[in-house]
Tab-separated table of C-alpha atoms and ligand atoms in Angstrom:
chain	number	residue	atom	x	y	z
G	1	UNK	CA	-0.027	0.242	-0.093
G	2	UNK	CA	1.633	3.134	-1.170
G	3	UNK	CA	1.750	5.646	2.022
G	4	UNK	CA	0.733	9.303	1.791
G	5	UNK	CA	3.472	11.767	3.191
G	6	UNK	CA	1.219	14.940	3.350
G	7	UNK	CA	-2.047	13.855	4.822
G	8	UNK	CA	-5.173	15.570	6.482
G	9	UNK	CA	-7.726	14.502	8.695
G	10	UNK	CA	-9.087	17.221	10.646
G	11	UNK	CA	-12.714	17.340	11.807
G	12	UNK	CA	-15.612	18.957	12.921
G	13	UNK	CA	-18.346	18.231	15.750
G	14	UNK	CA	-22.417	19.185	14.268
G	15	UNK	CA	-23.010	19.757	18.362
G	16	UNK	CA	-24.075	23.366	18.540
G	17	UNK	CA	-23.787	26.455	16.109
G	18	UNK	CA	-20.372	27.081	14.968
G	19	UNK	CA	-18.186	29.648	16.624
G	20	UNK	CA	-15.632	31.941	16.570
G	21	UNK	CA	-13.477	29.444	17.911
G	22	UNK	CA	-13.602	26.348	15.568
G	23	UNK	CA	-13.460	29.176	13.270
G	24	UNK	CA	-9.748	30.528	13.671
G	25	UNK	CA	-8.853	27.458	15.669
G	26	UNK	CA	-9.813	25.195	12.730
G	27	UNK	CA	-11.931	25.944	10.036
G	28	UNK	CA	-9.628	28.693	8.590
G	29	UNK	CA	-6.520	27.202	8.743
G	30	UNK	CA	-7.505	24.356	6.543
G	31	UNK	CA	-8.346	26.525	3.871
G	32	UNK	CA	-5.006	28.021	3.516
G	33	UNK	CA	-3.953	23.777	3.847
G	34	UNK	CA	-6.012	22.683	1.279
G	35	UNK	CA	-3.577	23.645	-1.184
G	36	UNK	CA	-0.351	22.102	0.114
G	37	UNK	CA	-1.726	19.009	1.404
G	38	UNK	CA	-4.299	15.984	0.133
G	39	UNK	CA	-7.527	17.110	2.644
G	40	UNK	CA	-9.981	14.994	4.789
G	41	UNK	CA	-12.433	17.161	6.036
G	42	UNK	CA	-14.935	15.105	8.756
G	43	UNK	CA	-18.741	16.216	10.315
G	44	UNK	CA	-17.760	13.705	13.002
G	45	UNK	CA	-21.507	13.163	14.104
G	46	UNK	CA	-20.438	10.099	16.150
G	47	UNK	CA	-18.313	12.121	18.371
G	48	UNK	CA	-21.870	14.857	18.425
G	49	UNK	CA	-23.367	12.085	20.044
G	50	UNK	CA	-20.950	11.448	22.763
G	51	UNK	CA	-23.632	13.736	24.665
G	52	UNK	CA	-27.437	13.699	24.142
G	53	UNK	CA	-28.647	15.459	20.570
G	54	UNK	CA	-31.808	16.089	19.242
G	55	UNK	CA	-32.502	13.843	16.794
G	56	UNK	CA	-34.999	16.372	14.674
G	57	UNK	CA	-31.893	18.650	14.854
G	58	UNK	CA	-28.874	16.473	14.117
G	59	UNK	CA	-29.420	16.258	10.187
G	60	UNK	CA	-29.611	19.942	10.010
G	61	UNK	CA	-26.551	20.662	11.547
G	62	UNK	CA	-24.497	18.202	10.136
G	63	UNK	CA	-25.574	19.942	6.866
G	64	UNK	CA	-24.527	23.282	8.360
G	65	UNK	CA	-20.941	22.382	9.072
G	66	UNK	CA	-20.689	21.189	5.659
G	67	UNK	CA	-21.775	24.703	4.473
G	68	UNK	CA	-19.293	26.477	7.084
G	69	UNK	CA	-16.641	23.901	5.206
G	70	UNK	CA	-17.432	25.104	2.199
G	71	UNK	CA	-18.473	28.559	2.647
G	72	UNK	CA	-15.308	29.233	4.721
G	73	UNK	CA	-13.315	28.544	1.304
G	74	UNK	CA	-12.637	24.890	1.384
G	75	UNK	CA	-12.701	23.777	-2.356
G	76	UNK	CA	-15.202	20.708	-2.373
G	77	UNK	CA	-14.119	19.570	-5.503
G	78	UNK	CA	-10.493	19.380	-4.637
G	79	UNK	CA	-10.859	18.029	-1.275
G	80	UNK	CA	-12.690	15.575	0.491
G	81	UNK	CA	-15.929	16.707	2.896
G	82	UNK	CA	-17.756	13.893	4.104
G	83	UNK	CA	-19.953	12.746	7.359
G	84	UNK	CA	-18.298	10.297	9.408
G	85	UNK	CA	-21.455	7.825	10.274
G	86	UNK	CA	-21.082	7.270	6.844
G	87	UNK	CA	-18.032	5.998	6.669
G	88	UNK	CA	-18.410	2.527	8.793
G	89	UNK	CA	-14.497	2.077	8.856
G	90	UNK	CA	-13.997	4.567	11.612
G	91	UNK	CA	-16.390	3.033	14.102
G	92	UNK	CA	-14.396	-0.101	13.346
G	93	UNK	CA	-10.913	0.782	13.742
G	94	UNK	CA	-11.729	3.086	16.482
G	95	UNK	CA	-13.325	-0.981	18.563
G	96	UNK	CA	-9.641	-2.126	17.496
G	97	UNK	CA	-7.952	1.181	19.113
G	98	UNK	CA	-10.192	0.735	22.017
G	99	UNK	CA	-8.386	-2.893	22.667
G	100	UNK	CA	-5.354	-0.800	21.727
G	101	UNK	CA	-5.582	2.383	24.235
G	102	UNK	CA	-4.954	1.632	27.963
G	103	UNK	CA	-7.315	2.824	30.596
G	104	UNK	CA	-4.585	4.826	32.164
G	105	UNK	CA	-4.221	6.997	29.101
G	106	UNK	CA	-8.058	7.800	28.702
G	107	UNK	CA	-8.078	8.442	32.555
G	108	UNK	CA	-5.725	11.175	32.081
G	109	UNK	CA	-7.809	13.654	29.493
G	110	UNK	CA	-8.460	17.235	30.424
G	111	UNK	CA	-11.309	16.993	28.008
G	112	UNK	CA	-13.339	14.247	29.593
G	113	UNK	CA	-12.709	15.825	33.168
G	114	UNK	CA	-14.096	19.204	31.988
G	115	UNK	CA	-16.977	17.835	30.346
G	116	UNK	CA	-17.950	15.283	32.954
G	117	UNK	CA	-17.415	17.407	35.786
G	118	UNK	CA	-18.667	16.272	39.003
G	119	UNK	CA	-21.127	13.905	36.772
G	120	UNK	CA	-18.425	11.447	35.769
G	121	UNK	CA	-20.834	8.136	36.801
G	122	UNK	CA	-23.606	9.431	34.352
G	123	UNK	CA	-21.811	10.627	31.260
G	124	UNK	CA	-21.657	8.212	28.240
G	125	UNK	CA	-19.489	5.172	27.650
G	126	UNK	CA	-18.431	6.925	24.558
G	127	UNK	CA	-17.863	10.200	25.516
G	128	UNK	CA	-14.904	8.701	27.974
G	129	UNK	CA	-13.658	6.881	24.842
G	130	UNK	CA	-13.600	9.600	22.437
G	131	UNK	CA	-9.848	10.133	21.804
G	132	UNK	CA	-9.558	6.178	20.988
G	133	UNK	CA	-12.149	7.011	17.876
G	134	UNK	CA	-10.565	10.071	17.115
G	135	UNK	CA	-7.275	8.003	16.693
G	136	UNK	CA	-8.934	6.062	14.140
G	137	UNK	CA	-10.628	8.988	12.225
G	138	UNK	CA	-6.979	10.192	11.934
G	139	UNK	CA	-5.093	6.425	11.375
G	140	UNK	CA	-8.032	5.022	8.812
G	141	UNK	CA	-6.924	7.373	6.672
G	142	UNK	CA	-2.831	7.263	7.394
G	143	UNK	CA	-3.137	11.118	7.895
G	144	UNK	CA	0.555	12.303	8.464
G	145	UNK	CA	-0.722	15.930	9.857
G	146	UNK	CA	-3.661	17.097	11.906
G	147	UNK	CA	-4.833	20.843	12.015
G	148	UNK	CA	-6.433	21.646	15.496
G	149	UNK	CA	-7.015	24.032	18.117
G	150	UNK	CA	-5.033	23.954	20.984
G	151	UNK	CA	-7.640	22.305	23.036
G	152	UNK	CA	-6.725	18.796	21.202
G	153	UNK	CA	-3.349	18.626	21.456
G	154	UNK	CA	-3.607	16.106	24.301
G	155	UNK	CA	-6.141	13.778	22.085
G	156	UNK	CA	-3.437	14.248	19.269
G	157	UNK	CA	-0.905	13.117	21.778
G	158	UNK	CA	-2.956	9.966	22.531
G	159	UNK	CA	-3.359	9.378	18.635
G	160	UNK	CA	0.585	9.308	18.544
G	161	UNK	CA	0.894	6.905	21.402
G	162	UNK	CA	-2.468	4.668	20.004
G	163	UNK	CA	-0.216	4.514	16.420
G	164	UNK	CA	3.367	4.013	18.504
G	165	UNK	CA	1.794	1.190	20.744
G	166	UNK	CA	-0.152	-0.562	17.332
G	167	UNK	CA	3.041	-0.539	15.685
G	168	UNK	CA	5.112	-2.097	18.505
G	169	UNK	CA	2.962	-4.394	19.418
G	170	UNK	CA	2.335	-5.800	16.338
G	171	UNK	CA	5.815	-5.331	14.990
G	172	UNK	CA	4.722	-3.182	11.809
G	173	UNK	CA	5.344	0.641	10.805
G	174	UNK	CA	2.203	0.266	9.531
G	175	UNK	CA	0.435	3.277	10.719
G	176	UNK	CA	2.264	6.991	10.726
G	177	UNK	CA	2.766	9.068	14.218
G	178	UNK	CA	0.442	12.128	12.762
G	179	UNK	CA	1.575	15.317	13.747
G	180	UNK	CA	0.067	18.232	14.831
G	181	UNK	CA	-0.639	21.727	12.945
G	182	UNK	CA	-1.831	24.421	15.503
G	183	UNK	CA	-1.483	27.423	13.389
G	184	UNK	CA	-2.611	31.133	13.860
G	185	UNK	CA	-2.720	33.751	16.855
G	186	UNK	CA	-6.007	32.179	18.098
G	187	UNK	CA	-5.665	28.391	18.836
G	188	UNK	CA	-7.312	28.923	22.041
G	189	UNK	CA	-10.398	31.246	21.448
G	190	UNK	CA	-12.050	32.337	25.141
G	191	UNK	CA	-15.052	32.700	26.039
G	192	UNK	CA	-16.356	36.617	25.500
G	193	UNK	CA	-17.630	36.345	29.109
G	194	UNK	CA	-14.527	34.762	31.473
G	195	UNK	CA	-11.301	34.499	30.092
G	196	UNK	CA	-10.137	31.511	31.830
G	197	UNK	CA	-12.984	29.216	30.005
G	198	UNK	CA	-12.306	28.279	25.979
G	199	UNK	CA	-15.065	29.430	23.839
G	200	UNK	CA	-17.656	26.546	23.379
G	201	UNK	CA	-20.831	25.379	21.457
G	202	UNK	CA	-22.141	23.820	24.759
G	203	UNK	CA	-21.554	27.481	26.702
G	204	UNK	CA	-24.911	28.210	28.366
G	205	UNK	CA	-24.709	31.718	27.692
G	206	UNK	CA	-24.700	32.968	23.831
G	207	UNK	CA	-22.766	36.220	25.026
G	208	UNK	CA	-19.628	33.613	25.510
G	209	UNK	CA	-19.145	33.305	21.933
G	210	UNK	CA	-19.480	34.804	18.210
G	211	UNK	CA	-21.480	32.097	16.131
G	212	UNK	CA	-20.975	31.680	12.305
G	213	UNK	CA	-24.420	32.267	11.987
G	214	UNK	CA	-24.798	35.325	13.851
G	215	UNK	CA	-25.929	38.337	12.311
G	216	UNK	CA	-24.161	42.009	11.980
G	217	UNK	CA	-25.970	43.447	14.964
G	218	UNK	CA	-25.441	40.427	16.915
G	219	UNK	CA	-21.584	40.445	16.843
G	220	UNK	CA	-21.704	44.250	17.384
G	221	UNK	CA	-23.502	43.682	20.545
G	222	UNK	CA	-20.999	40.561	22.112
G	223	UNK	CA	-18.280	41.975	21.205
G	224	UNK	CA	-19.415	45.352	22.907
G	225	UNK	CA	-20.256	43.646	26.254
G	226	UNK	CA	-17.188	41.295	25.701
G	227	UNK	CA	-15.395	41.449	29.365
G	228	UNK	CA	-12.428	43.278	29.677
G	229	UNK	CA	-10.430	44.763	32.666
G	230	UNK	CA	-10.744	48.453	33.229
G	231	UNK	CA	-6.506	49.043	32.069
G	232	UNK	CA	-6.106	50.041	28.693
G	233	UNK	CA	-4.652	48.543	25.792
G	234	UNK	CA	-0.646	47.757	26.505
G	235	UNK	CA	2.230	48.970	25.581
G	236	UNK	CA	3.627	45.619	25.013
G	237	UNK	CA	3.150	41.756	25.560
G	238	UNK	CA	4.555	42.118	28.916
G	239	UNK	CA	2.362	40.981	31.496
G	240	UNK	CA	0.032	39.917	29.145
G	241	UNK	CA	-0.788	37.234	29.973
G	242	UNK	CA	-2.269	38.176	33.563
G	243	UNK	CA	-5.365	40.081	31.369
G	244	UNK	CA	-6.537	37.415	30.006
G	245	UNK	CA	-9.657	38.972	28.291
G	246	UNK	CA	-7.763	41.533	26.460
G	247	UNK	CA	-5.309	38.840	24.969
G	248	UNK	CA	-8.117	36.913	24.099
G	249	UNK	CA	-9.537	40.251	21.955
G	250	UNK	CA	-6.751	40.914	21.053
G	251	UNK	CA	-5.187	37.785	19.440
G	252	UNK	CA	-8.673	37.323	17.954
G	253	UNK	CA	-8.242	40.800	16.301
G	254	UNK	CA	-4.742	39.512	15.021
G	255	UNK	CA	-6.298	36.568	13.427
G	256	UNK	CA	-8.925	37.702	11.798
G	257	UNK	CA	-6.645	40.715	10.120
G	258	UNK	CA	-3.852	37.593	9.559
G	259	UNK	CA	-1.224	39.278	11.469
G	260	UNK	CA	0.895	38.951	14.672
G	261	UNK	CA	-0.296	40.034	18.065
G	262	UNK	CA	2.478	42.446	18.379
G	263	UNK	CA	1.483	44.511	15.070
G	264	UNK	CA	-1.990	45.128	16.747
G	265	UNK	CA	-0.615	46.085	20.189
G	266	UNK	CA	1.695	47.980	17.971
G	267	UNK	CA	-1.769	49.995	16.580
G	268	UNK	CA	-3.784	50.325	19.880
G	269	UNK	CA	-1.236	50.889	22.371
G	270	UNK	CA	-2.720	52.848	25.460
G	271	UNK	CA	-5.880	53.089	23.314
G	272	UNK	CA	-9.317	52.322	25.450
G	273	UNK	CA	-10.688	49.780	24.854
G	274	UNK	CA	-13.935	50.945	23.527
G	275	UNK	CA	-12.241	52.266	20.925
G	276	UNK	CA	-10.686	48.574	19.891
G	277	UNK	CA	-13.793	46.911	20.520
G	278	UNK	CA	-15.325	48.993	17.460
G	279	UNK	CA	-12.993	48.335	15.031
G	280	UNK	CA	-12.718	44.678	16.140
G	281	UNK	CA	-16.280	44.387	15.767
G	282	UNK	CA	-16.196	45.947	12.159
G	283	UNK	CA	-13.175	43.659	11.195
G	284	UNK	CA	-15.557	40.582	12.624
G	285	UNK	CA	-18.191	41.286	10.786
G	286	UNK	CA	-16.350	42.104	7.603
G	287	UNK	CA	-14.790	38.769	7.907
G	288	UNK	CA	-17.741	36.866	8.693
G	289	UNK	CA	-20.179	38.593	7.027
G	290	UNK	CA	-19.796	36.879	3.572
G	291	UNK	CA	-19.266	33.471	5.441
G	292	UNK	CA	-22.658	33.489	6.724
G	293	UNK	CA	-24.558	34.945	3.882
G	294	UNK	CA	-22.848	32.250	1.823
G	295	UNK	CA	-23.823	29.094	4.593
G	296	UNK	CA	-27.610	30.502	4.167
G	297	UNK	CA	-27.300	30.306	0.390
G	298	UNK	CA	-25.999	26.600	0.452
G	299	UNK	CA	-28.422	25.572	3.370
G	300	UNK	CA	-31.207	26.851	0.888
G	301	UNK	CA	-30.141	23.807	-1.478
G	302	UNK	CA	-29.786	20.759	0.670
G	303	UNK	CA	-29.180	18.942	-2.640
G	304	UNK	CA	-26.370	20.359	-3.675
G	305	UNK	CA	-25.051	19.609	0.174
G	306	UNK	CA	-25.953	16.165	0.050
G	307	UNK	CA	-23.798	15.583	-3.091
G	308	UNK	CA	-20.859	16.831	-1.936
G	309	UNK	CA	-21.200	14.289	0.952
G	310	UNK	CA	-22.064	11.922	-1.199
G	311	UNK	CA	-19.210	12.106	-3.150
G	312	UNK	CA	-17.227	12.643	-0.287
G	313	UNK	CA	-18.164	9.019	1.257
G	314	UNK	CA	-17.431	7.293	-1.678
G	315	UNK	CA	-13.615	8.736	-1.400
G	316	UNK	CA	-13.035	8.582	2.319
G	317	UNK	CA	-14.546	4.532	1.678
G	318	UNK	CA	-12.014	4.030	-1.188
G	319	UNK	CA	-8.735	5.339	0.927
G	320	UNK	CA	-10.140	3.622	4.502
G	321	UNK	CA	-11.288	0.388	3.828
G	322	UNK	CA	-8.307	-1.187	2.652
G	323	UNK	CA	-6.490	0.140	5.781
G	324	UNK	CA	-9.245	-1.106	7.649
G	325	UNK	CA	-8.026	-4.409	6.198
G	326	UNK	CA	-4.720	-4.342	6.344
G	327	UNK	CA	-4.764	-3.699	10.189
G	328	UNK	CA	-7.070	-6.834	10.753
G	329	UNK	CA	-4.493	-8.643	8.821
G	330	UNK	CA	-1.878	-7.975	11.115
G	331	UNK	CA	-3.704	-8.469	13.734
G	332	UNK	CA	-4.198	-11.995	12.788
G	333	UNK	CA	-8.276	-11.965	11.828
G	334	UNK	CA	-9.695	-14.192	9.452
G	335	UNK	CA	-10.235	-12.056	5.840
C	401	AQP	N1	-11.989	27.839	21.532
C	401	AQP	C1	-11.889	27.433	20.574
C	401	AQP	N2	-10.317	28.217	20.425
C	401	AQP	C2	-9.641	27.690	18.996
C	401	AQP	N3	-9.723	26.072	18.123
C	401	AQP	C3	-11.340	25.373	18.870
C	401	AQP	N4	-12.040	24.445	18.864
C	401	AQP	C4	-13.045	24.260	19.494
C	401	AQP	N5	-13.201	25.659	20.362
C	401	AQP	C5	-11.997	26.500	20.062
C	401	AQP	C6	-11.551	23.855	17.358
C	401	AQP	O1	-12.573	23.562	16.544
C	401	AQP	C7	-12.612	22.270	15.673
C	401	AQP	C8	-13.888	21.047	15.739
C	401	AQP	O2	-14.120	21.374	17.588
C	401	AQP	P1	-15.386	20.107	17.787
C	401	AQP	O3	-16.612	20.953	16.614
C	401	AQP	O4	-14.553	18.996	17.430
C	401	AQP	O5	-15.778	20.388	19.197
C	401	AQP	P2	-15.061	21.328	20.225
C	401	AQP	O6	-13.101	21.104	20.669
C	401	AQP	O7	-15.253	20.497	21.567
C	401	AQP	O8	-15.832	22.326	20.516
C	401	AQP	P3	-16.516	22.939	21.072
C	401	AQP	O9	-16.953	24.021	20.450
C	401	AQP	O10	-15.902	23.125	22.460
C	401	AQP	O11	-17.983	21.982	21.354
C	401	AQP	P4	-18.444	21.701	22.838
C	401	AQP	O12	-18.761	23.185	23.323
C	401	AQP	O13	-19.894	20.759	22.604
C	401	AQP	O14	-17.500	20.958	23.739
C	401	AQP	C9	-11.533	21.632	16.489
C	401	AQP	O15	-9.809	21.384	15.800
C	401	AQP	C10	-10.983	22.228	18.151
C	401	AQP	O16	-9.576	22.205	18.271
């Protein structure tokens, strides 16, 4: 089997409205990487159901993530865009990896601890074993690189551990050890209400996040109300880590404008946050409005979205199936 040298896999859950963290931490980077890599972009619905999803809205959310990929600039003709549950090889390899990963490794996953909180006895088994399925998502394509936000770094390290253990146990070099691509100035976008919490679909406060479906008025309002401290913008980066809300807004600005944090600070040094927020709102609207309107257009033609996903499914299966067969052969299953 020919091994790829530059292949990307990344996924986004259809578990709610996509937000600026998903866009700046992941989707925006997918757009620039498509020129250089062979790309597999997956709507990870099997991951989404590790917590409750309303069956009446899940299909729509799945199409909406697809629309967001395309509206952000991912070319559906050149890249493979597909739905995880439509490619059964993910779940099959996921089971095999459940038998490779160790309980101790999964017990150390901070995202599980954050999401389960005090309720860990009552959450789904899927939420606990989520990272082994994520390893399968990546390795079923022998992906070499994985663009993700900083929050997924630990899961990717686990993927590398699983690949390494499988290769060691079966004395093979079949699985690549994939590299994370954590890119841009906003690798961890924080909540607009609390600079110590990441911006997230599941945060109960709407004002904590900017969504790709927000109107220009919503965006402006949310940025205006975003929490800041009483100080003006700093003169340089020194001590910025002690001002998480300021650091967050400056990083968002830098990432949206494709510039560095240093350059934003230079432009706004000593200015009041009210001035900065106005410019940040204008910048956000100018960058997000075209995406939102294209998403709305795409969502009005469901058959087009479904045709992209069907083609993506076929392409994905054509790559995934031989990898699954080879894995089973290495393990010693009857063919
Ligand atoms: N706040 C964030 N900053 C930067 N990147 C982020 N990502 C998510 N939140 C941020 C990146 O977006 C990609 C898709 O994420 P996901 O949909 O698979 O799930 P998630 O990380 O669990 O995202 P949410 O929005 O926080 O959902 P809930 O609330 O359901 O947990 C990933 O590459 C992720 O790194």
